[in-house]
JSON list of C-alpha atoms in Angstrom, two decimals:
[
{"chain": "Q", "resi": 682, "resn": "MET", "atom": "CA", "xyz": [0.00, 0.00, 0.00]},
{"chain": "Q", "resi": 683, "resn": "PRO", "atom": "CA", "xyz": [1.50, 3.36, -1.02]},
{"chain": "Q", "resi": 684, "resn": "LYS", "atom": "CA", "xyz": [2.28, 5.70, 1.84]},
{"chain": "Q", "resi": 685, "resn": "LYS", "atom": "CA", "xyz": [1.39, 8.86, -0.06]},
{"chain": "Q", "resi": 686, "resn": "ALA", "atom": "CA", "xyz": [-2.11, 9.80, -1.22]},
{"chain": "Q", "resi": 687, "resn": "VAL", "atom": "CA", "xyz": [-3.65, 11.01, -4.44]},
{"chain": "Q", "resi": 688, "resn": "TYR", "atom": "CA", "xyz": [-5.19, 14.44, -3.88]},
{"chain": "Q", "resi": 689, "resn": "LEU", "atom": "CA", "xyz": [-8.29, 15.47, -5.85]},
{"chain": "Q", "resi": 690, "resn": "PHE", "atom": "CA", "xyz": [-9.10, 19.18, -5.86]},
{"chain": "Q", "resi": 691, "resn": "VAL", "atom": "CA", "xyz": [-12.85, 19.66, -5.38]},
{"chain": "Q", "resi": 692, "resn": "PHE", "atom": "CA", "xyz": [-14.79, 22.89, -5.77]},
{"chain": "Q", "resi": 693, "resn": "PRO", "atom": "CA", "xyz": [-18.38, 23.94, -6.52]},
{"chain": "Q", "resi": 694, "resn": "GLY", "atom": "CA", "xyz": [-19.23, 22.67, -10.00]},
{"chain": "Q", "resi": 695, "resn": "PHE", "atom": "CA", "xyz": [-16.21, 20.42, -10.51]},
{"chain": "Q", "resi": 696, "resn": "ALA", "atom": "CA", "xyz": [-16.63, 17.93, -13.37]},
{"chain": "Q", "resi": 697, "resn": "ASP", "atom": "CA", "xyz": [-17.02, 14.80, -11.24]},
{"chain": "Q", "resi": 698, "resn": "TRP", "atom": "CA", "xyz": [-16.69, 12.26, -14.08]},
{"chain": "Q", "resi": 699, "resn": "GLU", "atom": "CA", "xyz": [-13.39, 13.56, -15.43]},
{"chain": "Q", "resi": 700, "resn": "ALA", "atom": "CA", "xyz": [-11.24, 12.14, -12.62]},
{"chain": "Q", "resi": 701, "resn": "ALA", "atom": "CA", "xyz": [-13.57, 9.28, -11.63]},
{"chain": "Q", "resi": 702, "resn": "HIS", "atom": "CA", "xyz": [-11.82, 6.54, -13.62]},
{"chain": "Q", "resi": 703, "resn": "ALA", "atom": "CA", "xyz": [-8.42, 7.68, -12.37]},
{"chain": "Q", "resi": 704, "resn": "VAL", "atom": "CA", "xyz": [-9.21, 7.77, -8.65]},
{"chain": "Q", "resi": 705, "resn": "ALA", "atom": "CA", "xyz": [-11.17, 4.51, -8.79]},
{"chain": "Q", "resi": 706, "resn": "GLU", "atom": "CA", "xyz": [-8.36, 2.61, -10.49]},
{"chain": "Q", "resi": 707, "resn": "LEU", "atom": "CA", "xyz": [-5.65, 4.19, -8.33]},
{"chain": "Q", "resi": 708, "resn": "ARG", "atom": "CA", "xyz": [-7.50, 2.94, -5.23]},
{"chain": "Q", "resi": 709, "resn": "ARG", "atom": "CA", "xyz": [-8.46, -0.43, -6.70]},
{"chain": "Q", "resi": 710, "resn": "HIS", "atom": "CA", "xyz": [-5.27, -1.42, -8.49]},
{"chain": "Q", "resi": 711, "resn": "GLY", "atom": "CA", "xyz": [-2.70, 0.90, -6.91]},
{"chain": "Q", "resi": 712, "resn": "GLY", "atom": "CA", "xyz": [-3.86, 0.79, -3.29]},
{"chain": "Q", "resi": 713, "resn": "TYR", "atom": "CA", "xyz": [-3.72, 4.59, -3.06]},
{"chain": "Q", "resi": 714, "resn": "ARG", "atom": "CA", "xyz": [-5.60, 6.56, -0.45]},
{"chain": "Q", "resi": 715, "resn": "VAL", "atom": "CA", "xyz": [-7.61, 9.38, -2.07]},
{"chain": "Q", "resi": 716, "resn": "GLU", "atom": "CA", "xyz": [-7.91, 12.73, -0.32]},
{"chain": "Q", "resi": 717, "resn": "THR", "atom": "CA", "xyz": [-10.32, 15.43, -1.43]},
{"chain": "Q", "resi": 718, "resn": "VAL", "atom": "CA", "xyz": [-8.96, 18.91, -0.97]},
{"chain": "Q", "resi": 719, "resn": "GLY", "atom": "CA", "xyz": [-10.92, 22.15, -1.17]},
{"chain": "Q", "resi": 720, "resn": "LEU", "atom": "CA", "xyz": [-10.48, 25.85, -0.73]},
{"chain": "Q", "resi": 721, "resn": "SER", "atom": "CA", "xyz": [-12.35, 25.44, 2.57]},
{"chain": "Q", "resi": 722, "resn": "MET", "atom": "CA", "xyz": [-13.87, 22.59, 4.55]},
{"chain": "Q", "resi": 723, "resn": "HIS", "atom": "CA", "xyz": [-17.35, 23.47, 3.26]},
{"chain": "Q", "resi": 724, "resn": "GLN", "atom": "CA", "xyz": [-19.11, 20.70, 1.40]},
{"chain": "Q", "resi": 725, "resn": "VAL", "atom": "CA", "xyz": [-19.17, 21.26, -2.39]},
{"chain": "Q", "resi": 726, "resn": "GLU", "atom": "CA", "xyz": [-21.61, 20.13, -5.05]},
{"chain": "Q", "resi": 727, "resn": "SER", "atom": "CA", "xyz": [-20.15, 18.73, -8.26]},
{"chain": "Q", "resi": 728, "resn": "MET", "atom": "CA", "xyz": [-21.44, 19.54, -11.71]},
{"chain": "Q", "resi": 729, "resn": "GLY", "atom": "CA", "xyz": [-23.43, 16.29, -11.53]},
{"chain": "Q", "resi": 730, "resn": "GLY", "atom": "CA", "xyz": [-24.99, 17.16, -8.17]},
{"chain": "Q", "resi": 731, "resn": "ILE", "atom": "CA", "xyz": [-22.79, 14.91, -6.02]},
{"chain": "Q", "resi": 732, "resn": "MET", "atom": "CA", "xyz": [-22.09, 16.40, -2.60]},
{"chain": "Q", "resi": 733, "resn": "VAL", "atom": "CA", "xyz": [-18.45, 16.05, -1.54]},
{"chain": "Q", "resi": 734, "resn": "GLN", "atom": "CA", "xyz": [-16.92, 16.88, 1.83]},
{"chain": "Q", "resi": 735, "resn": "PRO", "atom": "CA", "xyz": [-13.26, 17.92, 1.46]},
{"chain": "Q", "resi": 736, "resn": "SER", "atom": "CA", "xyz": [-10.99, 15.95, 3.77]},
{"chain": "Q", "resi": 737, "resn": "ARG", "atom": "CA", "xyz": [-8.65, 18.94, 4.05]},
{"chain": "Q", "resi": 738, "resn": "THR", "atom": "CA", "xyz": [-8.00, 22.41, 2.66]},
{"chain": "Q", "resi": 739, "resn": "LEU", "atom": "CA", "xyz": [-5.19, 23.60, 0.41]},
{"chain": "Q", "resi": 740, "resn": "ALA", "atom": "CA", "xyz": [-3.78, 25.50, 3.38]},
{"chain": "Q", "resi": 741, "resn": "ASP", "atom": "CA", "xyz": [-3.72, 22.33, 5.51]},
{"chain": "Q", "resi": 742, "resn": "MET", "atom": "CA", "xyz": [-2.13, 20.01, 2.97]},
{"chain": "Q", "resi": 743, "resn": "ASP", "atom": "CA", "xyz": [1.05, 18.18, 3.85]},
{"chain": "Q", "resi": 744, "resn": "LEU", "atom": "CA", "xyz": [2.88, 18.42, 0.53]},
{"chain": "Q", "resi": 745, "resn": "ASN", "atom": "CA", "xyz": [5.06, 15.46, 1.55]},
{"chain": "Q", "resi": 746, "resn": "ASP", "atom": "CA", "xyz": [1.92, 13.27, 1.58]},
{"chain": "Q", "resi": 747, "resn": "VAL", "atom": "CA", "xyz": [1.01, 13.94, -2.07]},
{"chain": "Q", "resi": 748, "resn": "ALA", "atom": "CA", "xyz": [1.71, 11.19, -4.63]},
{"chain": "Q", "resi": 749, "resn": "MET", "atom": "CA", "xyz": [-0.25, 13.11, -7.29]},
{"chain": "Q", "resi": 750, "resn": "PHE", "atom": "CA", "xyz": [-2.48, 16.19, -7.40]},
{"chain": "Q", "resi": 751, "resn": "ILE", "atom": "CA", "xyz": [-5.47, 16.01, -9.77]},
{"chain": "Q", "resi": 752, "resn": "LEU", "atom": "CA", "xyz": [-7.41, 19.03, -11.03]},
{"chain": "Q", "resi": 753, "resn": "PRO", "atom": "CA", "xyz": [-10.74, 18.20, -12.69]},
{"chain": "Q", "resi": 754, "resn": "GLY", "atom": "CA", "xyz": [-12.41, 20.60, -15.09]},
{"chain": "Q", "resi": 755, "resn": "GLY", "atom": "CA", "xyz": [-15.36, 22.83, -14.39]},
{"chain": "Q", "resi": 756, "resn": "ASP", "atom": "CA", "xyz": [-16.72, 26.21, -15.42]},
{"chain": "Q", "resi": 757, "resn": "ARG", "atom": "CA", "xyz": [-14.82, 27.96, -12.60]},
{"chain": "Q", "resi": 758, "resn": "TRP", "atom": "CA", "xyz": [-11.56, 27.81, -14.56]},
{"chain": "Q", "resi": 759, "resn": "GLU", "atom": "CA", "xyz": [-13.08, 29.89, -17.36]},
{"chain": "Q", "resi": 760, "resn": "GLN", "atom": "CA", "xyz": [-14.65, 32.38, -14.94]},
{"chain": "Q", "resi": 761, "resn": "HIS", "atom": "CA", "xyz": [-11.96, 32.90, -12.29]},
{"chain": "Q", "resi": 762, "resn": "SER", "atom": "CA", "xyz": [-8.20, 32.92, -12.11]},
{"chain": "Q", "resi": 763, "resn": "PRO", "atom": "CA", "xyz": [-6.77, 30.30, -9.78]},
{"chain": "Q", "resi": 764, "resn": "GLU", "atom": "CA", "xyz": [-6.45, 31.47, -6.19]},
{"chain": "Q", "resi": 765, "resn": "PRO", "atom": "CA", "xyz": [-2.94, 32.40, -4.99]},
{"chain": "Q", "resi": 766, "resn": "GLU", "atom": "CA", "xyz": [-3.09, 29.48, -2.54]},
{"chain": "Q", "resi": 767, "resn": "LEU", "atom": "CA", "xyz": [-3.71, 27.03, -5.39]},
{"chain": "Q", "resi": 768, "resn": "ILE", "atom": "CA", "xyz": [-0.88, 28.55, -7.45]},
{"chain": "Q", "resi": 769, "resn": "ARG", "atom": "CA", "xyz": [1.40, 28.23, -4.41]},
{"chain": "Q", "resi": 770, "resn": "VAL", "atom": "CA", "xyz": [0.51, 24.54, -3.96]},
{"chain": "Q", "resi": 771, "resn": "LEU", "atom": "CA", "xyz": [0.93, 23.75, -7.68]},
{"chain": "Q", "resi": 772, "resn": "THR", "atom": "CA", "xyz": [4.28, 25.53, -7.82]},
{"chain": "Q", "resi": 773, "resn": "ALA", "atom": "CA", "xyz": [5.56, 23.83, -4.67]},
{"chain": "Q", "resi": 774, "resn": "LEU", "atom": "CA", "xyz": [4.47, 20.38, -5.88]},
{"chain": "Q", "resi": 775, "resn": "ASP", "atom": "CA", "xyz": [6.06, 20.97, -9.27]},
{"chain": "Q", "resi": 776, "resn": "THR", "atom": "CA", "xyz": [9.30, 22.15, -7.65]},
{"chain": "Q", "resi": 777, "resn": "ASP", "atom": "CA", "xyz": [9.32, 18.92, -5.60]},
{"chain": "Q", "resi": 778, "resn": "ARG", "atom": "CA", "xyz": [8.65, 16.93, -8.81]},
{"chain": "Q", "resi": 779, "resn": "THR", "atom": "CA", "xyz": [5.31, 15.68, -7.51]},
{"chain": "Q", "resi": 780, "resn": "PRO", "atom": "CA", "xyz": [3.09, 14.73, -10.48]},
{"chain": "Q", "resi": 781, "resn": "ILE", "atom": "CA", "xyz": [0.18, 17.03, -11.34]},
{"chain": "Q", "resi": 782, "resn": "ALA", "atom": "CA", "xyz": [-2.72, 16.10, -13.62]},
{"chain": "Q", "resi": 783, "resn": "ALA", "atom": "CA", "xyz": [-5.18, 18.59, -15.16]},
{"chain": "Q", "resi": 784, "resn": "ILE", "atom": "CA", "xyz": [-8.06, 17.84, -17.50]},
{"chain": "Q", "resi": 785, "resn": "CYS", "atom": "CA", "xyz": [-10.35, 20.01, -19.62]},
{"chain": "Q", "resi": 786, "resn": "ALA", "atom": "CA", "xyz": [-10.60, 23.63, -18.41]},
{"chain": "Q", "resi": 787, "resn": "ALA", "atom": "CA", "xyz": [-8.23, 22.86, -15.50]},
{"chain": "Q", "resi": 788, "resn": "THR", "atom": "CA", "xyz": [-5.43, 22.92, -18.06]},
{"chain": "Q", "resi": 789, "resn": "THR", "atom": "CA", "xyz": [-5.82, 26.70, -17.94]},
{"chain": "Q", "resi": 790, "resn": "ALA", "atom": "CA", "xyz": [-4.91, 26.63, -14.24]},
{"chain": "Q", "resi": 791, "resn": "VAL", "atom": "CA", "xyz": [-1.60, 24.86, -14.86]},
{"chain": "Q", "resi": 792, "resn": "ALA", "atom": "CA", "xyz": [-0.95, 27.24, -17.76]},
{"chain": "Q", "resi": 793, "resn": "ARG", "atom": "CA", "xyz": [-1.57, 30.26, -15.50]},
{"chain": "Q", "resi": 794, "resn": "ALA", "atom": "CA", "xyz": [0.69, 28.71, -12.85]},
{"chain": "Q", "resi": 795, "resn": "GLY", "atom": "CA", "xyz": [3.51, 28.60, -15.42]},
{"chain": "Q", "resi": 796, "resn": "LEU", "atom": "CA", "xyz": [3.80, 24.81, -15.36]},
{"chain": "Q", "resi": 797, "resn": "LEU", "atom": "CA", "xyz": [3.63, 24.31, -19.14]},
{"chain": "Q", "resi": 798, "resn": "ARG", "atom": "CA", "xyz": [7.02, 25.90, -19.85]},
{"chain": "Q", "resi": 799, "resn": "GLY", "atom": "CA", "xyz": [9.03, 23.51, -22.00]},
{"chain": "Q", "resi": 800, "resn": "ARG", "atom": "CA", "xyz": [6.59, 20.62, -21.54]},
{"chain": "Q", "resi": 801, "resn": "ARG", "atom": "CA", "xyz": [4.46, 18.93, -24.13]},
{"chain": "Q", "resi": 802, "resn": "HIS", "atom": "CA", "xyz": [0.81, 19.40, -23.20]},
{"chain": "Q", "resi": 803, "resn": "THR", "atom": "CA", "xyz": [-2.74, 19.37, -24.51]},
{"chain": "Q", "resi": 804, "resn": "SER", "atom": "CA", "xyz": [-6.12, 20.86, -23.65]},
{"chain": "Q", "resi": 805, "resn": "ASN", "atom": "CA", "xyz": [-9.51, 21.40, -25.24]},
{"chain": "Q", "resi": 806, "resn": "GLY", "atom": "CA", "xyz": [-7.68, 22.71, -28.32]},
{"chain": "Q", "resi": 807, "resn": "LEU", "atom": "CA", "xyz": [-4.90, 25.18, -28.99]},
{"chain": "Q", "resi": 808, "resn": "ALA", "atom": "CA", "xyz": [-7.40, 27.96, -29.81]},
{"chain": "Q", "resi": 809, "resn": "TYR", "atom": "CA", "xyz": [-9.13, 27.26, -26.50]},
{"chain": "Q", "resi": 810, "resn": "LEU", "atom": "CA", "xyz": [-5.92, 27.75, -24.48]},
{"chain": "Q", "resi": 811, "resn": "ARG", "atom": "CA", "xyz": [-5.06, 30.91, -26.40]},
{"chain": "Q", "resi": 812, "resn": "LYS", "atom": "CA", "xyz": [-8.53, 32.34, -25.72]},
{"chain": "Q", "resi": 813, "resn": "GLN", "atom": "CA", "xyz": [-8.64, 31.40, -22.03]},
{"chain": "Q", "resi": 814, "resn": "VAL", "atom": "CA", "xyz": [-5.04, 32.25, -21.08]},
{"chain": "Q", "resi": 815, "resn": "LEU", "atom": "CA", "xyz": [-4.17, 35.58, -22.65]},
{"chain": "Q", "resi": 816, "resn": "ASP", "atom": "CA", "xyz": [-0.44, 35.33, -21.92]},
{"chain": "Q", "resi": 817, "resn": "TYR", "atom": "CA", "xyz": [-0.19, 31.71, -23.17]},
{"chain": "Q", "resi": 818, "resn": "LYS", "atom": "CA", "xyz": [3.09, 31.35, -25.08]},
{"chain": "Q", "resi": 819, "resn": "GLU", "atom": "CA", "xyz": [3.62, 27.59, -25.18]},
{"chain": "Q", "resi": 820, "resn": "SER", "atom": "CA", "xyz": [2.05, 26.74, -28.54]},
{"chain": "Q", "resi": 821, "resn": "SER", "atom": "CA", "xyz": [5.32, 25.20, -29.77]},
{"chain": "Q", "resi": 822, "resn": "THR", "atom": "CA", "xyz": [4.92, 22.36, -27.25]},
{"chain": "Q", "resi": 823, "resn": "TYR", "atom": "CA", "xyz": [1.16, 21.94, -27.69]},
{"chain": "Q", "resi": 824, "resn": "VAL", "atom": "CA", "xyz": [0.17, 18.43, -28.84]},
{"chain": "Q", "resi": 825, "resn": "ASP", "atom": "CA", "xyz": [-3.17, 17.70, -30.47]},
{"chain": "Q", "resi": 826, "resn": "ALA", "atom": "CA", "xyz": [-3.82, 14.46, -28.57]},
{"chain": "Q", "resi": 827, "resn": "PRO", "atom": "CA", "xyz": [-6.39, 13.19, -26.05]},
{"chain": "Q", "resi": 828, "resn": "ALA", "atom": "CA", "xyz": [-3.88, 13.16, -23.17]},
{"chain": "Q", "resi": 829, "resn": "VAL", "atom": "CA", "xyz": [-0.20, 14.04, -22.83]},
{"chain": "Q", "resi": 830, "resn": "ARG", "atom": "CA", "xyz": [2.30, 13.19, -20.09]},
{"chain": "Q", "resi": 831, "resn": "ASP", "atom": "CA", "xyz": [5.61, 15.04, -19.86]},
{"chain": "Q", "resi": 832, "resn": "HIS", "atom": "CA", "xyz": [7.98, 15.30, -16.88]},
{"chain": "Q", "resi": 833, "resn": "GLY", "atom": "CA", "xyz": [5.34, 14.75, -14.20]},
{"chain": "Q", "resi": 834, "resn": "LEU", "atom": "CA", "xyz": [2.63, 16.89, -15.82]},
{"chain": "Q", "resi": 835, "resn": "ILE", "atom": "CA", "xyz": [-0.44, 15.24, -17.32]},
{"chain": "Q", "resi": 836, "resn": "THR", "atom": "CA", "xyz": [-2.91, 17.24, -19.38]},
{"chain": "Q", "resi": 837, "resn": "ALA", "atom": "CA", "xyz": [-6.01, 16.06, -21.22]},
{"chain": "Q", "resi": 838, "resn": "SER", "atom": "CA", "xyz": [-8.96, 17.18, -23.26]},
{"chain": "Q", "resi": 839, "resn": "GLY", "atom": "CA", "xyz": [-12.30, 17.17, -21.48]},
{"chain": "Q", "resi": 840, "resn": "LEU", "atom": "CA", "xyz": [-13.39, 14.36, -23.82]},
{"chain": "Q", "resi": 841, "resn": "SER", "atom": "CA", "xyz": [-10.54, 12.10, -22.73]},
{"chain": "Q", "resi": 842, "resn": "ASP", "atom": "CA", "xyz": [-11.21, 10.92, -19.19]},
{"chain": "Q", "resi": 843, "resn": "VAL", "atom": "CA", "xyz": [-10.14, 7.35, -20.05]},
{"chain": "Q", "resi": 844, "resn": "GLU", "atom": "CA", "xyz": [-6.86, 8.46, -21.62]},
{"chain": "Q", "resi": 845, "resn": "PHE", "atom": "CA", "xyz": [-6.34, 10.84, -18.69]},
{"chain": "Q", "resi": 846, "resn": "ALA", "atom": "CA", "xyz": [-6.72, 7.93, -16.25]},
{"chain": "Q", "resi": 847, "resn": "ARG", "atom": "CA", "xyz": [-4.37, 5.74, -18.30]},
{"chain": "Q", "resi": 848, "resn": "GLU", "atom": "CA", "xyz": [-1.63, 8.43, -18.21]},
{"chain": "Q", "resi": 849, "resn": "ILE", "atom": "CA", "xyz": [-2.13, 8.94, -14.46]},
{"chain": "Q", "resi": 850, "resn": "MET", "atom": "CA", "xyz": [-1.83, 5.19, -13.90]},
{"chain": "Q", "resi": 851, "resn": "ALA", "atom": "CA", "xyz": [1.32, 5.14, -16.05]},
{"chain": "Q", "resi": 852, "resn": "GLU", "atom": "CA", "xyz": [2.87, 8.01, -14.09]},
{"chain": "Q", "resi": 853, "resn": "LEU", "atom": "CA", "xyz": [2.28, 6.17, -10.80]},
{"chain": "Q", "resi": 854, "resn": "ASP", "atom": "CA", "xyz": [3.20, 2.78, -12.30]},
{"chain": "Q", "resi": 855, "resn": "VAL", "atom": "CA", "xyz": [-0.22, 1.24, -11.62]},
{"chain": "Q", "resi": 856, "resn": "LEU", "atom": "CA", "xyz": [-0.82, -1.89, -13.74]},
{"chain": "Q", "resi": 857, "resn": "SER", "atom": "CA", "xyz": [1.51, -2.98, -16.51]},
{"chain": "Q", "resi": 858, "resn": "GLU", "atom": "CA", "xyz": [1.59, -1.10, -19.81]},
{"chain": "Q", "resi": 859, "resn": "ASP", "atom": "CA", "xyz": [-0.31, -3.94, -21.51]},
{"chain": "Q", "resi": 860, "resn": "ASP", "atom": "CA", "xyz": [-2.93, -4.00, -18.75]},
{"chain": "Q", "resi": 861, "resn": "ARG", "atom": "CA", "xyz": [-3.34, -0.21, -18.92]},
{"chain": "Q", "resi": 862, "resn": "ASP", "atom": "CA", "xyz": [-3.83, -0.39, -22.69]},
{"chain": "Q", "resi": 863, "resn": "ARG", "atom": "CA", "xyz": [-6.30, -3.27, -22.32]},
{"chain": "Q", "resi": 864, "resn": "TRP", "atom": "CA", "xyz": [-8.18, -1.34, -19.60]},
{"chain": "Q", "resi": 865, "resn": "ALA", "atom": "CA", "xyz": [-8.37, 1.79, -21.77]},
{"chain": "Q", "resi": 866, "resn": "GLY", "atom": "CA", "xyz": [-9.53, -0.27, -24.76]},
{"chain": "Q", "resi": 867, "resn": "LEU", "atom": "CA", "xyz": [-12.33, -1.81, -22.72]},
{"chain": "Q", "resi": 868, "resn": "PHE", "atom": "CA", "xyz": [-13.61, 1.55, -21.51]},
{"chain": "Q", "resi": 869, "resn": "ARG", "atom": "CA", "xyz": [-13.19, 3.26, -24.87]},
{"chain": "Q", "resi": 870, "resn": "GLY", "atom": "CA", "xyz": [-14.61, 0.35, -26.86]},
{"chain": "Q", "resi": 871, "resn": "GLY", "atom": "CA", "xyz": [-17.57, -0.27, -24.57]},
{"chain": "Q", "resi": 872, "resn": "ARG", "atom": "CA", "xyz": [-17.39, -4.05, -24.96]},
{"chain": "Q", "resi": 873, "resn": "ILE", "atom": "CA", "xyz": [-16.33, -6.80, -22.59]},
{"chain": "Q", "resi": 874, "resn": "PRO", "atom": "CA", "xyz": [-14.35, -9.40, -24.54]},
{"chain": "Q", "resi": 875, "resn": "ASN", "atom": "CA", "xyz": [-15.84, -12.89, -24.90]},
{"chain": "Q", "resi": 876, "resn": "GLY", "atom": "CA", "xyz": [-14.24, -15.72, -23.01]}
]
């Protein structure tokens, strides 16, 4: 059982399905503890109406306990800049080489935190990043792919929750490469193989 936990950032309106495959498989196959972290200890309602009680706040996180920090998408990323406390946590984790994963609109948060510099990355499209992050200057390392993993940073399109989970599992060495590919094929293909 891993000693460190996977931390999932939760906030009002977070896209609950985008990190669901990842956290489920990290617990099931990787034995990871999952912590939900919020801006406060107030219960939040996801985009799908699921009520989630954060287990801790950003201010109370022990950065040495984090195996990976996951940022799901949600409308908040297009309406608000990330809070200074979140930027501080992301920067500190990145400095410590702790993996960070962002999907959909949350890719704008890692862009605003300056974490894309020199790293291959993706999002909901290059035009999307340029529109949402006015000082975005990393188009030379943008990759038009469902999910991209580069030096501890995982980014994904909002349509790529399965690929996002596969890259997260790869980063934390959960399942073999063949088993991860088979798992992703099952969820993408929607069919259980015969026999």
